[in-house]
PDB file of C-alpha atoms and ligand atoms in Angstrom:
ATOM      1  CA  GLY A   1     100.962  64.727 116.118  1.00 96.00           C
ATOM      2  CA  THR A   2     103.738  62.229 116.709  1.00 98.00           C
ATOM      3  CA  TYR A   3     103.982  60.620 120.128  1.00 98.00           C
ATOM      4  CA  TRP A   4     104.932  57.268 121.593  1.00 98.00           C
ATOM      5  CA  TYR A   5     104.174  55.034 124.508  1.00 97.00           C
ATOM      6  CA  HIS A   6     106.443  52.957 126.702  1.00 96.00           C
ATOM      7  CA  SER A   7     106.381  51.012 129.904  1.00 95.00           C
ATOM      8  CA  HIS A   8     107.648  52.504 133.143  1.00 93.00           C
ATOM      9  CA  SER A   9     107.571  49.130 134.844  1.00 94.00           C
ATOM     10  CA  ALA A  10     110.973  47.740 135.773  1.00 91.00           C
ATOM     11  CA  PHE A  11     113.085  47.464 132.586  1.00 92.00           C
ATOM     12  CA  GLN A  12     110.258  46.636 130.186  1.00 94.00           C
ATOM     13  CA  GLU A  13     111.058  49.611 127.990  1.00 93.00           C
ATOM     14  CA  GLN A  14     114.645  48.436 127.452  1.00 93.00           C
ATOM     15  CA  VAL A  15     113.360  45.067 126.259  1.00 93.00           C
ATOM     16  CA  GLY A  16     111.024  46.663 123.744  1.00 93.00           C
ATOM     17  CA  LEU A  17     107.733  47.519 125.388  1.00 96.00           C
ATOM     18  CA  TYR A  18     107.181  50.730 123.459  1.00 96.00           C
ATOM     19  CA  GLY A  19     105.633  51.886 120.219  1.00 97.00           C
ATOM     20  CA  PRO A  20     104.756  54.957 118.178  1.00 98.00           C
ATOM     21  CA  LEU A  21     101.465  56.811 118.591  1.00 98.00           C
ATOM     22  CA  VAL A  22     100.270  58.970 115.717  1.00 97.00           C
ATOM     23  CA  ILE A  23      97.270  61.157 116.471  1.00 97.00           C
ATOM     24  CA  ASP A  24      95.503  62.590 113.435  1.00 96.00           C
ATOM     25  CA  PRO A  25      94.531  66.238 113.869  1.00 95.00           C
ATOM     26  CA  ILE A  26      90.959  67.469 113.536  1.00 95.00           C
ATOM     27  CA  GLU A  27      92.049  70.747 111.934  1.00 95.00           C
ATOM     28  CA  PRO A  28      94.126  70.755 108.721  1.00 95.00           C
ATOM     29  CA  GLU A  29      97.842  70.840 109.370  1.00 96.00           C
ATOM     30  CA  PRO A  30      99.961  73.893 108.473  1.00 96.00           C
ATOM     31  CA  PHE A  31     102.102  71.891 106.022  1.00 97.00           C
ATOM     32  CA  SER A  32     101.508  69.298 103.339  1.00 96.00           C
ATOM     33  CA  TYR A  33     103.027  65.949 102.413  1.00 97.00           C
ATOM     34  CA  ASP A  34     102.308  62.954 100.206  1.00 98.00           C
ATOM     35  CA  ARG A  35     103.330  60.100 102.530  1.00 97.00           C
ATOM     36  CA  ASP A  36     104.483  59.737 106.069  1.00 97.00           C
ATOM     37  CA  TYR A  37     106.686  57.243 107.854  1.00 98.00           C
ATOM     38  CA  VAL A  38     107.489  56.673 111.480  1.00 98.00           C
ATOM     39  CA  VAL A  39     111.257  56.442 112.034  1.00 98.00           C
ATOM     40  CA  MET A  40     111.696  55.081 115.529  1.00 98.00           C
ATOM     41  CA  LEU A  41     115.212  54.896 116.941  1.00 98.00           C
ATOM     42  CA  SER A  42     116.125  52.637 119.825  1.00 97.00           C
ATOM     43  CA  ASP A  43     119.021  50.944 121.619  1.00 96.00           C
ATOM     44  CA  TRP A  44     118.866  47.173 121.916  1.00 96.00           C
ATOM     45  CA  THR A  45     120.927  44.759 123.972  1.00 95.00           C
ATOM     46  CA  ASP A  46     120.692  41.001 124.355  1.00 95.00           C
ATOM     47  CA  LEU A  47     121.818  41.478 127.968  1.00 93.00           C
ATOM     48  CA  ASP A  48     119.234  41.168 130.684  1.00 95.00           C
ATOM     49  CA  PRO A  49     118.609  44.862 131.502  1.00 93.00           C
ATOM     50  CA  ALA A  50     118.675  44.116 135.234  1.00 93.00           C
ATOM     51  CA  LYS A  51     122.221  42.802 134.765  1.00 93.00           C
ATOM     52  CA  LEU A  52     123.101  45.887 132.701  1.00 90.00           C
ATOM     53  CA  PHE A  53     121.769  48.106 135.470  1.00 90.00           C
ATOM     54  CA  ALA A  54     123.733  46.195 138.102  1.00 91.00           C
ATOM     55  CA  ARG A  55     126.882  46.607 136.009  1.00 90.00           C
ATOM     56  CA  LEU A  56     126.278  50.369 135.772  1.00 87.00           C
ATOM     57  CA  LYS A  57     125.958  50.573 139.550  1.00 88.00           C
ATOM     58  CA  LYS A  58     129.288  48.817 140.017  1.00 84.00           C
ATOM     59  CA  MET A  59     131.235  50.369 137.151  1.00 75.00           C
ATOM     60  CA  SER A  60     129.545  53.266 135.423  1.00 75.00           C
ATOM     61  CA  MET A  61     132.384  53.739 132.920  1.00 74.00           C
ATOM     62  CA  TYR A  62     132.350  50.139 131.729  1.00 71.00           C
ATOM     63  CA  ASP A  63     131.472  51.194 128.180  1.00 75.00           C
ATOM     64  CA  ASN A  64     133.847  54.161 128.029  1.00 75.00           C
ATOM     65  CA  TYR A  65     136.718  52.864 125.873  1.00 69.00           C
ATOM     66  CA  TYR A  66     138.220  56.330 125.520  1.00 70.00           C
ATOM     67  CA  GLN A  67     139.420  57.222 129.009  1.00 73.00           C
ATOM     68  CA  ARG A  68     142.173  59.791 129.062  1.00 74.00           C
ATOM     69  CA  THR A  69     145.662  58.384 129.487  1.00 80.00           C
ATOM     70  CA  VAL A  70     149.055  59.510 130.777  1.00 83.00           C
ATOM     71  CA  GLY A  71     149.933  60.225 127.149  1.00 86.00           C
ATOM     72  CA  ASP A  72     146.968  62.620 126.943  1.00 84.00           C
ATOM     73  CA  PHE A  73     148.216  64.315 130.113  1.00 81.00           C
ATOM     74  CA  PHE A  74     151.613  65.109 128.590  1.00 83.00           C
ATOM     75  CA  HIS A  75     150.010  66.161 125.328  1.00 87.00           C
ATOM     76  CA  ASP A  76     147.680  68.547 127.164  1.00 87.00           C
ATOM     77  CA  ALA A  77     150.506  69.826 129.373  1.00 85.00           C
ATOM     78  CA  LYS A  78     152.562  70.672 126.298  1.00 91.00           C
ATOM     79  CA  ARG A  79     149.618  72.461 124.699  1.00 90.00           C
ATOM     80  CA  ASN A  80     147.981  74.124 127.705  1.00 89.00           C
ATOM     81  CA  GLY A  81     150.764  74.288 130.294  1.00 90.00           C
ATOM     82  CA  LEU A  82     151.406  72.006 133.254  1.00 87.00           C
ATOM     83  CA  ALA A  83     149.476  74.041 135.857  1.00 88.00           C
ATOM     84  CA  ALA A  84     146.384  74.309 133.643  1.00 86.00           C
ATOM     85  CA  THR A  85     146.493  70.601 132.887  1.00 85.00           C
ATOM     86  CA  ILE A  86     146.800  69.619 136.555  1.00 85.00           C
ATOM     87  CA  ASP A  87     143.947  72.029 137.305  1.00 85.00           C
ATOM     88  CA  ASP A  88     141.848  70.425 134.582  1.00 82.00           C
ATOM     89  CA  ARG A  89     142.485  66.909 135.876  1.00 82.00           C
ATOM     90  CA  ARG A  90     141.730  68.045 139.454  1.00 84.00           C
ATOM     91  CA  MET A  91     138.364  69.576 138.427  1.00 81.00           C
ATOM     92  CA  TRP A  92     137.273  66.426 136.593  1.00 76.00           C
ATOM     93  CA  GLY A  93     138.553  64.291 139.448  1.00 81.00           C
ATOM     94  CA  GLU A  94     136.631  66.271 142.039  1.00 82.00           C
ATOM     95  CA  MET A  95     133.436  65.848 140.017  1.00 77.00           C
ATOM     96  CA  ARG A  96     134.294  62.161 139.614  1.00 74.00           C
ATOM     97  CA  MET A  97     133.428  62.519 135.962  1.00 75.00           C
ATOM     98  CA  SER A  98     135.218  62.127 132.657  1.00 75.00           C
ATOM     99  CA  PRO A  99     135.352  64.426 129.622  1.00 75.00           C
ATOM    100  CA  THR A 100     134.988  61.366 127.425  1.00 72.00           C
ATOM    101  CA  ASP A 101     131.846  60.142 129.200  1.00 71.00           C
ATOM    102  CA  LEU A 102     129.063  61.090 126.798  1.00 70.00           C
ATOM    103  CA  SER A 103     126.733  58.229 127.582  1.00 77.00           C
ATOM    104  CA  ASP A 104     126.958  55.521 130.197  1.00 80.00           C
ATOM    105  CA  VAL A 105     125.962  52.719 127.882  1.00 88.00           C
ATOM    106  CA  ASN A 106     126.894  53.051 124.232  1.00 89.00           C
ATOM    107  CA  ALA A 107     127.392  51.024 121.073  1.00 90.00           C
ATOM    108  CA  ASN A 108     129.980  48.883 122.835  1.00 89.00           C
ATOM    109  CA  THR A 109     126.921  47.300 124.467  1.00 93.00           C
ATOM    110  CA  TYR A 110     123.990  48.458 122.392  1.00 95.00           C
ATOM    111  CA  THR A 111     122.929  47.749 118.845  1.00 97.00           C
ATOM    112  CA  TYR A 112     121.051  50.758 117.566  1.00 97.00           C
ATOM    113  CA  LEU A 113     117.824  50.072 115.735  1.00 98.00           C
ATOM    114  CA  MET A 114     115.654  51.955 113.257  1.00 98.00           C
ATOM    115  CA  ASN A 115     112.052  50.752 113.337  1.00 98.00           C
ATOM    116  CA  GLY A 116     113.329  47.601 115.027  1.00 97.00           C
ATOM    117  CA  GLN A 117     115.926  46.845 112.325  1.00 97.00           C
ATOM    118  CA  THR A 118     119.701  46.952 112.457  1.00 98.00           C
ATOM    119  CA  SER A 119     121.669  48.777 109.751  1.00 97.00           C
ATOM    120  CA  LEU A 120     122.019  45.439 107.961  1.00 97.00           C
ATOM    121  CA  GLY A 121     118.250  45.034 108.047  1.00 97.00           C
ATOM    122  CA  ASN A 122     118.117  48.390 106.232  1.00 97.00           C
ATOM    123  CA  TRP A 123     114.645  49.684 107.041  1.00 98.00           C
ATOM    124  CA  THR A 124     113.432  51.305 103.835  1.00 98.00           C
ATOM    125  CA  GLY A 125     110.787  53.966 103.227  1.00 98.00           C
ATOM    126  CA  LEU A 126     109.633  54.207  99.621  1.00 98.00           C
ATOM    127  CA  PHE A 127     109.055  57.414  97.691  1.00 98.00           C
ATOM    128  CA  ARG A 128     108.374  58.603  94.154  1.00 97.00           C
ATOM    129  CA  SER A 129     110.669  61.348  92.941  1.00 93.00           C
ATOM    130  CA  GLY A 130     109.308  64.782  93.809  1.00 91.00           C
ATOM    131  CA  GLU A 131     107.018  63.545  96.569  1.00 97.00           C
ATOM    132  CA  LYS A 132     107.051  65.210  99.957  1.00 98.00           C
ATOM    133  CA  LEU A 133     107.660  62.797 102.789  1.00 98.00           C
ATOM    134  CA  ARG A 134     106.876  63.451 106.402  1.00 98.00           C
ATOM    135  CA  LEU A 135     109.252  61.509 108.619  1.00 98.00           C
ATOM    136  CA  ARG A 136     108.112  61.120 112.194  1.00 98.00           C
ATOM    137  CA  PHE A 137     111.337  60.621 114.144  1.00 98.00           C
ATOM    138  CA  ILE A 138     110.891  59.174 117.612  1.00 98.00           C
ATOM    139  CA  ASN A 139     113.736  58.487 120.019  1.00 98.00           C
ATOM    140  CA  GLY A 140     112.463  55.408 121.837  1.00 97.00           C
ATOM    141  CA  SER A 141     115.865  54.491 123.219  1.00 95.00           C
ATOM    142  CA  SER A 142     116.580  53.910 126.876  1.00 93.00           C
ATOM    143  CA  MET A 143     119.534  56.287 127.069  1.00 92.00           C
ATOM    144  CA  THR A 144     120.903  57.239 123.657  1.00 95.00           C
ATOM    145  CA  HIS A 145     120.923  60.703 122.108  1.00 96.00           C
ATOM    146  CA  PHE A 146     121.149  60.523 118.326  1.00 97.00           C
ATOM    147  CA  ASP A 147     122.385  63.001 115.712  1.00 97.00           C
ATOM    148  CA  VAL A 148     120.330  62.423 112.588  1.00 98.00           C
ATOM    149  CA  ARG A 149     120.957  63.449 109.011  1.00 98.00           C
ATOM    150  CA  ILE A 150     120.050  62.366 105.488  1.00 98.00           C
ATOM    151  CA  PRO A 151     123.067  63.138 103.277  1.00 98.00           C
ATOM    152  CA  GLY A 152     121.882  65.000 100.185  1.00 97.00           C
ATOM    153  CA  LEU A 153     118.581  66.144 101.695  1.00 97.00           C
ATOM    154  CA  LYS A 154     117.547  69.185 103.679  1.00 97.00           C
ATOM    155  CA  MET A 155     115.066  68.428 106.426  1.00 98.00           C
ATOM    156  CA  THR A 156     112.374  70.909 107.386  1.00 98.00           C
ATOM    157  CA  VAL A 157     111.371  70.413 111.000  1.00 98.00           C
ATOM    158  CA  VAL A 158     107.623  71.070 111.253  1.00 98.00           C
ATOM    159  CA  ALA A 159     106.802  69.641 114.664  1.00 98.00           C
ATOM    160  CA  ALA A 160     108.550  68.787 117.922  1.00 98.00           C
ATOM    161  CA  ASP A 161     107.123  66.497 120.585  1.00 98.00           C
ATOM    162  CA  GLY A 162     103.786  66.470 118.765  1.00 97.00           C
ATOM    163  CA  GLN A 163     103.455  70.265 118.596  1.00 97.00           C
ATOM    164  CA  TYR A 164     103.752  72.313 115.411  1.00 97.00           C
ATOM    165  CA  VAL A 165     106.785  74.580 115.267  1.00 97.00           C
ATOM    166  CA  HIS A 166     107.711  77.432 112.966  1.00 97.00           C
ATOM    167  CA  PRO A 167     109.383  75.421 110.173  1.00 98.00           C
ATOM    168  CA  VAL A 168     113.167  75.272 110.408  1.00 97.00           C
ATOM    169  CA  THR A 169     115.311  73.743 107.672  1.00 98.00           C
ATOM    170  CA  VAL A 170     118.351  71.849 108.911  1.00 98.00           C
ATOM    171  CA  ASP A 171     121.045  69.459 107.696  1.00 98.00           C
ATOM    172  CA  GLU A 172     121.126  67.588 110.998  1.00 98.00           C
ATOM    173  CA  PHE A 173     119.296  67.493 114.308  1.00 98.00           C
ATOM    174  CA  ARG A 174     119.964  65.992 117.706  1.00 97.00           C
ATOM    175  CA  ILE A 175     117.146  63.992 119.232  1.00 98.00           C
ATOM    176  CA  ALA A 176     117.291  63.220 122.933  1.00 97.00           C
ATOM    177  CA  THR A 177     115.690  60.239 124.603  1.00 96.00           C
ATOM    178  CA  ALA A 178     111.887  60.334 124.317  1.00 96.00           C
ATOM    179  CA  GLU A 179     111.775  63.343 121.989  1.00 98.00           C
ATOM    180  CA  THR A 180     109.939  63.340 118.663  1.00 98.00           C
ATOM    181  CA  TYR A 181     110.623  65.503 115.605  1.00 98.00           C
ATOM    182  CA  ASP A 182     108.548  65.593 112.443  1.00 98.00           C
ATOM    183  CA  VAL A 183     110.504  66.611 109.368  1.00 98.00           C
ATOM    184  CA  VAL A 184     109.435  67.074 105.752  1.00 98.00           C
ATOM    185  CA  VAL A 185     111.871  66.055 103.006  1.00 98.00           C
ATOM    186  CA  GLU A 186     111.582  66.141  99.210  1.00 97.00           C
ATOM    187  CA  PRO A 187     113.805  63.410  97.820  1.00 97.00           C
ATOM    188  CA  SER A 188     114.619  63.679  94.125  1.00 95.00           C
ATOM    189  CA  GLY A 189     117.567  63.307  91.775  1.00 95.00           C
ATOM    190  CA  GLN A 190     118.713  60.053  93.409  1.00 95.00           C
ATOM    191  CA  ASP A 191     117.081  56.650  93.762  1.00 97.00           C
ATOM    192  CA  ALA A 192     118.209  56.218  97.365  1.00 98.00           C
ATOM    193  CA  PHE A 193     119.122  58.339 100.379  1.00 98.00           C
ATOM    194  CA  THR A 194     120.604  57.116 103.662  1.00 98.00           C
ATOM    195  CA  ILE A 195     118.930  58.041 106.931  1.00 98.00           C
ATOM    196  CA  PHE A 196     121.933  58.159 109.251  1.00 98.00           C
ATOM    197  CA  ALA A 197     121.652  58.291 113.033  1.00 98.00           C
ATOM    198  CA  GLN A 198     124.860  58.259 115.081  1.00 97.00           C
ATOM    199  CA  ASP A 199     125.019  58.383 118.840  1.00 96.00           C
ATOM    200  CA  MET A 200     126.202  61.549 120.572  1.00 93.00           C
ATOM    201  CA  GLY A 201     129.394  59.866 121.792  1.00 90.00           C
ATOM    202  CA  ARG A 202     130.188  58.619 118.273  1.00 93.00           C
ATOM    203  CA  THR A 203     130.499  54.970 119.255  1.00 93.00           C
ATOM    204  CA  GLY A 204     128.051  53.662 116.671  1.00 96.00           C
ATOM    205  CA  HIS A 205     125.186  54.346 114.339  1.00 98.00           C
ATOM    206  CA  VAL A 206     122.112  52.922 112.687  1.00 98.00           C
ATOM    207  CA  SER A 207     121.062  53.592 109.138  1.00 98.00           C
ATOM    208  CA  GLY A 208     118.063  53.038 106.940  1.00 98.00           C
ATOM    209  CA  THR A 209     117.133  54.113 103.441  1.00 98.00           C
ATOM    210  CA  LEU A 210     114.626  56.225 101.563  1.00 98.00           C
ATOM    211  CA  ALA A 211     114.393  54.679  98.128  1.00 98.00           C
ATOM    212  CA  VAL A 212     112.276  54.438  94.996  1.00 97.00           C
ATOM    213  CA  ARG A 213     112.099  50.656  95.444  1.00 97.00           C
ATOM    214  CA  GLU A 214     113.096  47.992  97.964  1.00 96.00           C
ATOM    215  CA  GLY A 215     116.661  46.699  98.019  1.00 95.00           C
ATOM    216  CA  LEU A 216     118.478  49.948  97.241  1.00 96.00           C
ATOM    217  CA  ARG A 217     121.138  51.627  99.333  1.00 97.00           C
ATOM    218  CA  ALA A 218     123.013  54.912  99.245  1.00 97.00           C
ATOM    219  CA  PRO A 219     126.521  55.335 100.719  1.00 97.00           C
ATOM    220  CA  VAL A 220     126.569  55.247 104.529  1.00 97.00           C
ATOM    221  CA  PRO A 221     128.916  57.891 105.976  1.00 96.00           C
ATOM    222  CA  PRO A 222     131.469  56.998 108.664  1.00 96.00           C
ATOM    223  CA  VAL A 223     130.720  57.945 112.240  1.00 95.00           C
ATOM    224  CA  ASP A 224     132.085  61.447 112.993  1.00 93.00           C
ATOM    225  CA  SER A 225     135.085  61.969 115.274  1.00 88.00           C
ATOM    226  CA  ARG A 226     134.226  61.838 118.942  1.00 81.00           C
ATOM    227  CA  PRO A 227     133.856  64.998 121.016  1.00 78.00           C
ATOM    228  CA  ILE A 228     135.619  65.790 124.288  1.00 78.00           C
ATOM    229  CA  LEU A 229     133.573  67.505 126.975  1.00 77.00           C
ATOM    230  CA  THR A 230     134.774  70.731 128.600  1.00 76.00           C
ATOM    231  CA  MET A 231     133.902  72.423 131.876  1.00 75.00           C
ATOM    232  CA  VAL A 232     131.472  74.639 129.925  1.00 78.00           C
ATOM    233  CA  ASP A 233     129.538  71.524 128.943  1.00 77.00           C
ATOM    234  CA  MET A 234     129.363  70.577 132.599  1.00 74.00           C
ATOM    235  CA  GLY A 235     127.912  73.977 133.500  1.00 75.00           C
ATOM    236  CA  HIS A 236     131.174  75.287 134.959  1.00 69.00           C
ATOM    237  CA  GLY A 237     131.949  77.984 132.438  1.00 64.00           C
ATOM    238  CA  GLY A 238     133.792  80.111 134.984  1.00 56.00           C
ATOM    239  CA  MET A 239     130.912  82.583 134.843  1.00 50.00           C
ATOM    240  CA  GLY A 240     129.788  82.184 138.431  1.00 45.00           C
ATOM    241  CA  HIS A 241     126.198  81.497 139.327  1.00 45.00           C
ATOM    242  CA  ASP A 242     124.591  84.879 138.734  1.00 44.00           C
ATOM    243  CA  MET A 243     121.731  85.031 136.254  1.00 42.00           C
ATOM    244  CA  SER A 244     123.670  86.706 133.450  1.00 42.00           C
ATOM    245  CA  GLY A 245     126.261  83.960 133.693  1.00 40.00           C
ATOM    246  CA  MET A 246     123.595  81.278 133.594  1.00 41.00           C
ATOM    247  CA  LYS A 247     122.134  82.728 130.413  1.00 39.00           C
ATOM    248  CA  GLY A 248     125.505  82.653 128.732  1.00 38.00           C
ATOM    249  CA  MET A 249     126.047  79.065 129.775  1.00 38.00           C
ATOM    250  CA  GLU A 250     122.776  77.910 128.292  1.00 38.00           C
ATOM    251  CA  GLY A 251     123.910  79.317 124.976  1.00 36.00           C
ATOM    252  CA  GLY A 252     127.332  77.813 125.471  1.00 37.00           C
ATOM    253  CA  CYS A 253     125.912  74.371 126.075  1.00 37.00           C
ATOM    254  CA  GLY A 254     123.510  74.442 123.205  1.00 37.00           C
ATOM    255  CA  ALA A 255     125.873  75.924 120.676  1.00 38.00           C
ATOM    256  CA  ASN A 256     129.033  74.196 121.760  1.00 40.00           C
ATOM    257  CA  MET A 257     127.949  70.614 122.068  1.00 42.00           C
ATOM    258  CA  GLY A 258     124.219  70.681 121.536  1.00 40.00           C
ATOM    259  CA  MET A 259     124.165  68.639 124.728  1.00 40.00           C
ATOM    260  CA  LYS A 260     120.461  68.441 125.349  1.00 40.00           C
ATOM    261  CA  GLY A 261     120.967  66.200 128.314  1.00 40.00           C
ATOM    262  CA  MET A 262     123.289  68.721 129.880  1.00 40.00           C
ATOM    263  CA  GLU A 263     120.883  71.644 129.735  1.00 39.00           C
ATOM    264  CA  GLY A 264     119.683  70.861 133.213  1.00 37.00           C
ATOM    265  CA  GLY A 265     123.235  71.238 134.397  1.00 38.00           C
ATOM    266  CA  CYS A 266     123.608  74.532 132.576  1.00 35.00           C
ATOM    267  CA  GLY A 267     120.431  76.423 133.270  1.00 29.00           C
TER     268      GLY A 267
HETATM  269 CU1   CU B   1     108.504  57.739 130.222  1.00 58.75          CU
END
């Protein structure tokens, strides 16, 4: 299956001490493919990671360029009522959190990489039309959750974290830090397809290409509009803390935002 290794010493992982591990199975696999590629996503910065960490300790919202403003307050008050808006601001204030805080460090600091290349570097995996490709996605980032899609192609997820899963066909998947997903795709009808990975907070992306030869590109979509967190995402769905409520919240988190990182807070 698809795995990876990384250092747990100091900040060595942030500076690139990691790599993919592919373990060939003894038994035949329950799916077939003609070629496979590792697609490893990561978040790079030229900053000394110790300095980055120190900055986070002093000002955790340094990278959050979308803090809510007084204008947002009046807009929300008009839409939701003054009392509800004050209540909302009080709840966030008491948690000392922000509904626009989706990741502490984002593309305002990081450059996202695909197999060590920027979008300009355009990592390319070759295929012949009609071939089945197995893409071994690995999130080797330090703290970035990516939403991944290949416009024009369905992806069939066949393994997660190195374990086979009942195949599920999707247009997009979210991959949290350290997770791996193996997907099978069958590119045809076009010479090039873009592999597009945008961060969960929609501050940036990295792209690569599946193509019939080197040097091709397909259109790269714009980054989607950014989400705003709600109390449900924070595990405060107003359902109390009984078990039935907790169950509902897990669903709410997954379905609403797909916030993998928040599941701990929900369940
Ligand atoms: Cu680890």
